[in-house]
């Protein structure tokens, strides 16, 4: 945007807010509330997505630690971890669904000592 456009947008916004302040409360809320609610919904969605990414990373880290702690055969554990990390858990940023791995939380079968 050029400077004149920014100045025009700010002038129009100031004029709208002045007009809106003189309008009845129900009309002001009808005009101003939907964008605020949409912004709150987007923020809430981003927070939930962040929590989901954190929990997924935490789950994978705990699973890697458990598998590599010596409870199972290290070769089997590494092959399983490689297979799990090759498959993404969440849909891509473009909103296209990706293949979700099956039984990600299930460890590979343990070999008896």
PDB file of C-alpha atoms in Angstrom:
ATOM      1  CA  UNK A   1       0.000   0.000   0.000  1.00  0.00           C
ATOM      2  CA  UNK A   2       1.162   3.467  -0.721  1.00  0.00           C
ATOM      3  CA  UNK A   3       1.141   6.217   1.874  1.00  0.00           C
ATOM      4  CA  UNK A   4      -1.911   7.928   0.416  1.00  0.00           C
ATOM      5  CA  UNK A   5      -3.876   4.669   0.564  1.00  0.00           C
ATOM      6  CA  UNK A   6      -2.903   4.119   4.191  1.00  0.00           C
ATOM      7  CA  UNK A   7      -3.928   7.682   4.997  1.00  0.00           C
ATOM      8  CA  UNK A   8      -7.272   7.177   3.218  1.00  0.00           C
ATOM      9  CA  UNK A   9      -7.929   3.901   5.044  1.00  0.00           C
ATOM     10  CA  UNK A  10      -7.152   5.495   8.411  1.00  0.00           C
ATOM     11  CA  UNK A  11      -9.395   8.463   7.612  1.00  0.00           C
ATOM     12  CA  UNK A  12     -12.273   6.165   6.632  1.00  0.00           C
ATOM     13  CA  UNK A  13     -11.734   4.033   9.735  1.00  0.00           C
ATOM     14  CA  UNK A  14     -11.776   7.094  11.989  1.00  0.00           C
ATOM     15  CA  UNK A  15     -14.934   8.395  10.314  1.00  0.00           C
ATOM     16  CA  UNK A  16     -16.608   4.989  10.681  1.00  0.00           C
ATOM     17  CA  UNK A  17     -15.726   4.739  14.362  1.00  0.00           C
ATOM     18  CA  UNK A  18     -17.057   8.242  14.949  1.00  0.00           C
ATOM     19  CA  UNK A  19     -20.304   7.382  13.178  1.00  0.00           C
ATOM     20  CA  UNK A  20     -20.510   4.083  15.029  1.00  0.00           C
ATOM     21  CA  UNK A  21     -20.065   5.799  18.396  1.00  0.00           C
ATOM     22  CA  UNK A  22     -23.171   7.901  17.727  1.00  0.00           C
ATOM     23  CA  UNK A  23     -25.228   4.885  16.647  1.00  0.00           C
ATOM     24  CA  UNK A  24     -27.478   2.932  19.029  1.00  0.00           C
ATOM     25  CA  UNK A  25     -25.741   0.217  21.053  1.00  0.00           C
ATOM     26  CA  UNK A  26     -27.536  -2.671  19.343  1.00  0.00           C
ATOM     27  CA  UNK A  27     -26.423  -1.405  15.918  1.00  0.00           C
ATOM     28  CA  UNK A  28     -22.843  -0.868  17.067  1.00  0.00           C
ATOM     29  CA  UNK A  29     -22.689  -4.403  18.482  1.00  0.00           C
ATOM     30  CA  UNK A  30     -24.241  -5.844  15.321  1.00  0.00           C
ATOM     31  CA  UNK A  31     -21.516  -4.242  13.239  1.00  0.00           C
ATOM     32  CA  UNK A  32     -18.517  -4.618  15.549  1.00  0.00           C
ATOM     33  CA  UNK A  33     -19.099  -7.979  17.223  1.00  0.00           C
ATOM     34  CA  UNK A  34     -18.762 -10.443  14.288  1.00  0.00           C
ATOM     35  CA  UNK A  35     -15.155  -9.484  13.394  1.00  0.00           C
ATOM     36  CA  UNK A  36     -14.177  -9.677  17.064  1.00  0.00           C
ATOM     37  CA  UNK A  37     -15.723 -13.126  17.421  1.00  0.00           C
ATOM     38  CA  UNK A  38     -14.009 -14.330  14.250  1.00  0.00           C
ATOM     39  CA  UNK A  39     -10.652 -13.075  15.534  1.00  0.00           C
ATOM     40  CA  UNK A  40     -11.201 -14.820  18.885  1.00  0.00           C
ATOM     41  CA  UNK A  41     -12.106 -18.064  17.116  1.00  0.00           C
ATOM     42  CA  UNK A  42      -8.939 -17.880  15.005  1.00  0.00           C
ATOM     43  CA  UNK A  43      -6.794 -17.237  18.076  1.00  0.00           C
ATOM     44  CA  UNK A  44      -8.445 -20.142  19.909  1.00  0.00           C
ATOM     45  CA  UNK A  45      -7.853 -22.395  16.891  1.00  0.00           C
ATOM     46  CA  UNK A  46      -4.168 -21.434  16.757  1.00  0.00           C
ATOM     47  CA  UNK A  47      -3.750 -22.124  20.470  1.00  0.00           C
ATOM     48  CA  UNK A  48      -5.347 -25.558  20.094  1.00  0.00           C
ATOM     49  CA  UNK A  49      -3.159 -26.338  17.085  1.00  0.00           C
ATOM     50  CA  UNK A  50      -0.075 -25.350  19.065  1.00  0.00           C
ATOM     51  CA  UNK A  51      -1.093 -27.554  21.966  1.00  0.00           C
ATOM     52  CA  UNK A  52      -1.699 -30.442  19.577  1.00  0.00           C
ATOM     53  CA  UNK A  53       1.744 -30.027  17.965  1.00  0.00           C
ATOM     54  CA  UNK A  54       3.368 -29.894  21.411  1.00  0.00           C
ATOM     55  CA  UNK A  55       1.539 -33.009  22.605  1.00  0.00           C
ATOM     56  CA  UNK A  56       2.447 -34.899  19.427  1.00  0.00           C
ATOM     57  CA  UNK A  57       6.120 -34.008  19.796  1.00  0.00           C
ATOM     58  CA  UNK A  58       6.037 -34.893  23.487  1.00  0.00           C
ATOM     59  CA  UNK A  59       4.389 -38.257  22.772  1.00  0.00           C
ATOM     60  CA  UNK A  60       6.994 -39.090  20.136  1.00  0.00           C
ATOM     61  CA  UNK A  61       9.829 -38.091  22.460  1.00  0.00           C
ATOM     62  CA  UNK A  62       8.483 -40.243  25.307  1.00  0.00           C
ATOM     63  CA  UNK A  63       7.986 -43.160  22.931  1.00  0.00           C
ATOM     64  CA  UNK A  64      11.507 -42.846  21.550  1.00  0.00           C
ATOM     65  CA  UNK A  65      12.945 -42.749  25.060  1.00  0.00           C
ATOM     66  CA  UNK A  66      10.922 -45.799  26.093  1.00  0.00           C
ATOM     67  CA  UNK A  67      11.829 -47.799  23.001  1.00  0.00           C
ATOM     68  CA  UNK A  68      15.512 -46.937  23.136  1.00  0.00           C
ATOM     69  CA  UNK A  69      15.827 -47.540  26.881  1.00  0.00           C
ATOM     70  CA  UNK A  70      16.650 -51.189  26.296  1.00  0.00           C
ATOM     71  CA  UNK A  71      13.219 -52.711  26.883  1.00  0.00           C
ATOM     72  CA  UNK A  72      13.145 -54.035  23.313  1.00  0.00           C
ATOM     73  CA  UNK A  73      15.583 -55.048  20.633  1.00  0.00           C
ATOM     74  CA  UNK A  74      17.370 -51.867  19.515  1.00  0.00           C
ATOM     75  CA  UNK A  75      17.226 -52.793  15.809  1.00  0.00           C
ATOM     76  CA  UNK A  76      13.482 -53.360  15.950  1.00  0.00           C
ATOM     77  CA  UNK A  77      12.990 -50.144  17.906  1.00  0.00           C
ATOM     78  CA  UNK A  78      15.023 -48.095  15.421  1.00  0.00           C
ATOM     79  CA  UNK A  79      13.162 -49.586  12.446  1.00  0.00           C
ATOM     80  CA  UNK A  80       9.852 -48.793  14.108  1.00  0.00           C
ATOM     81  CA  UNK A  81      10.893 -45.210  14.916  1.00  0.00           C
ATOM     82  CA  UNK A  82      12.074 -44.682  11.346  1.00  0.00           C
ATOM     83  CA  UNK A  83       8.734 -45.911   9.999  1.00  0.00           C
ATOM     84  CA  UNK A  84       6.724 -43.737  12.406  1.00  0.00           C
ATOM     85  CA  UNK A  85       8.741 -40.592  11.672  1.00  0.00           C
ATOM     86  CA  UNK A  86       8.309 -41.098   7.920  1.00  0.00           C
ATOM     87  CA  UNK A  87       4.514 -40.781   8.293  1.00  0.00           C
ATOM     88  CA  UNK A  88       3.197 -37.332   9.301  1.00  0.00           C
ATOM     89  CA  UNK A  89       0.483 -37.202  11.962  1.00  0.00           C
ATOM     90  CA  UNK A  90      -1.186 -33.867  11.194  1.00  0.00           C
ATOM     91  CA  UNK A  91      -2.687 -32.532   7.978  1.00  0.00           C
ATOM     92  CA  UNK A  92      -0.527 -30.215   5.946  1.00  0.00           C
ATOM     93  CA  UNK A  93      -0.789 -26.438   6.202  1.00  0.00           C
ATOM     94  CA  UNK A  94      -2.761 -26.326   2.932  1.00  0.00           C
ATOM     95  CA  UNK A  95      -5.559 -28.270   4.605  1.00  0.00           C
ATOM     96  CA  UNK A  96      -5.019 -31.385   2.543  1.00  0.00           C
ATOM     97  CA  UNK A  97      -5.498 -34.543   4.587  1.00  0.00           C
ATOM     98  CA  UNK A  98      -2.440 -36.748   4.789  1.00  0.00           C
ATOM     99  CA  UNK A  99      -2.208 -40.415   5.566  1.00  0.00           C
ATOM    100  CA  UNK A 100      -2.270 -40.995   9.295  1.00  0.00           C
ATOM    101  CA  UNK A 101      -0.156 -43.834  10.591  1.00  0.00           C
ATOM    102  CA  UNK A 102      -1.917 -46.747  12.150  1.00  0.00           C
ATOM    103  CA  UNK A 103      -1.133 -47.706  15.720  1.00  0.00           C
ATOM    104  CA  UNK A 104       1.485 -44.999  16.243  1.00  0.00           C
ATOM    105  CA  UNK A 105       1.194 -45.285  19.998  1.00  0.00           C
ATOM    106  CA  UNK A 106       1.606 -49.059  19.947  1.00  0.00           C
ATOM    107  CA  UNK A 107       5.218 -50.164  20.399  1.00  0.00           C
ATOM    108  CA  UNK A 108       6.727 -52.840  18.204  1.00  0.00           C
ATOM    109  CA  UNK A 109       6.453 -56.363  19.530  1.00  0.00           C
ATOM    110  CA  UNK A 110       9.049 -56.965  22.224  1.00  0.00           C
ATOM    111  CA  UNK A 111      11.478 -59.818  21.920  1.00  0.00           C
ATOM    112  CA  UNK A 112      11.792 -61.899  25.047  1.00  0.00           C
ATOM    113  CA  UNK A 113      15.220 -61.758  26.703  1.00  0.00           C
TER     114      UNK A 113
END
